[in-house]
Amino acid sequence: MYYESLEELKERFNKRETLFNQYVEDAKTAFSDEEVEKLFNKAFEVFDDLGSLVDKLNELDNSFEWTKRYMACSSKLVELSSISMERSFDSPATSFFKTLKRNIWG
């Protein structure tokens, strides 16, 4: 079984984080509801990948840098979800955040 080195994991995280940020920025400026929904769903998929990478990185590096960066992505995703909820999308990611919002903020 192959295990990635810390440097390889960092590189993968950086690339995925860049892709995530691009999806978020593109969604904020998209003109059509369909495009916003598509980009939001892509960002959510990448966010899920980032979570797996953070778990692996935290096993090798206890600086919590990766957790902080992941949480920053989380904040961006929540902001983007509020845009998609305003536009009334019914995607799996939007449903996830609607449930989260109900459970946390009532």
Coordinates of C-alpha atoms in Angstrom, one line a residue:
M1 CA 0.0 0.0 0.0
Y2 CA 1.3 3.5 -0.9
Y3 CA 1.2 6.2 1.6
E4 CA 1.6 9.8 0.5
S5 CA 4.3 12.0 2.1
L6 CA 3.5 15.1 3.9
E7 CA 4.7 17.2 1.0
E8 CA 2.5 15.3 -1.5
L9 CA -0.5 15.8 0.7
K10 CA 0.3 19.5 1.1
E11 CA 0.6 19.8 -2.7
R12 CA -2.8 18.0 -3.2
F13 CA -4.5 20.2 -0.6
N14 CA -3.1 23.4 -2.2
K15 CA -4.3 22.4 -5.6
R16 CA -7.8 21.3 -4.4
E17 CA -8.1 24.5 -2.3
T18 CA -7.3 26.6 -5.4
L19 CA -9.9 24.7 -7.4
F20 CA -12.4 25.2 -4.6
N21 CA -11.8 28.9 -4.4
Q22 CA -12.1 29.2 -8.2
Y23 CA -15.5 27.5 -8.1
V24 CA -16.7 29.7 -5.3
E25 CA -15.6 32.9 -7.0
D26 CA -17.1 31.8 -10.3
A27 CA -20.4 30.9 -8.6
K28 CA -20.6 34.4 -7.1
T29 CA -20.4 36.0 -10.5
A30 CA -22.4 33.5 -12.5
F31 CA -25.4 34.9 -14.3
S32 CA -27.7 31.9 -14.5
D33 CA -29.2 30.0 -11.6
E34 CA -28.2 26.7 -13.3
E35 CA -24.5 27.8 -13.5
V36 CA -24.5 28.9 -9.8
E37 CA -26.0 25.5 -8.8
K38 CA -23.5 23.6 -10.9
L39 CA -20.5 25.5 -9.5
F40 CA -21.9 25.2 -5.9
N41 CA -22.1 21.4 -6.3
K42 CA -18.6 21.2 -7.7
A43 CA -17.3 23.3 -4.8
F44 CA -19.1 21.1 -2.3
E45 CA -17.4 18.0 -3.9
V46 CA -14.0 19.5 -3.6
F47 CA -14.8 20.6 -0.1
D48 CA -15.5 17.0 0.8
D49 CA -12.1 16.0 -0.7
L50 CA -10.4 18.7 1.3
G51 CA -11.9 17.2 4.5
S52 CA -10.3 13.8 3.7
L53 CA -7.0 15.5 3.0
V54 CA -7.1 17.5 6.3
D55 CA -7.6 14.2 8.2
K56 CA -4.5 12.8 6.6
L57 CA -2.5 16.0 7.0
N58 CA -3.4 16.3 10.7
E59 CA -2.0 12.8 11.3
L60 CA 1.4 14.0 10.0
D61 CA 1.4 17.7 10.9
N62 CA 0.0 18.9 14.2
S63 CA 0.2 22.6 13.4
F64 CA -3.5 22.9 12.7
E65 CA -2.7 25.0 9.7
W66 CA -4.8 22.6 7.5
T67 CA -7.7 22.7 9.8
K68 CA -7.7 26.5 9.8
R69 CA -7.6 26.6 6.0
Y70 CA -10.4 24.0 5.8
M71 CA -12.5 26.0 8.2
A72 CA -11.9 29.1 6.0
C73 CA -13.2 27.0 3.0
S74 CA -16.2 26.0 5.2
S75 CA -17.0 29.7 5.8
K76 CA -16.9 30.4 2.0
L77 CA -19.1 27.4 1.3
V78 CA -21.7 28.6 3.9
E79 CA -21.7 32.0 2.3
L80 CA -22.2 30.4 -1.1
S81 CA -24.9 28.2 0.2
S82 CA -26.8 31.3 1.4
I83 CA -26.7 32.6 -2.2
S84 CA -28.0 29.3 -3.5
M85 CA -30.7 29.1 -0.9
E86 CA -31.9 32.6 -1.8
R87 CA -32.2 31.3 -5.4
S88 CA -34.1 28.2 -4.1
F89 CA -31.9 25.5 -5.4
D90 CA -32.7 22.0 -4.4
S91 CA -29.4 20.2 -4.6
P92 CA -27.9 17.7 -2.2
A93 CA -25.4 20.3 -1.0
T94 CA -28.1 23.0 -0.5
S95 CA -30.3 20.5 1.4
F96 CA -27.3 19.7 3.6
F97 CA -26.9 23.4 4.5
K98 CA -30.6 24.0 5.0
T99 CA -30.6 21.1 7.5
L100 CA -27.4 22.4 9.2
K101 CA -28.9 25.9 9.4
R102 CA -32.1 24.5 11.0
N103 CA -30.2 22.4 13.5
I104 CA -27.8 25.1 14.5
W105 CA -29.7 28.3 14.3
G106 CA -33.3 27.0 14.6

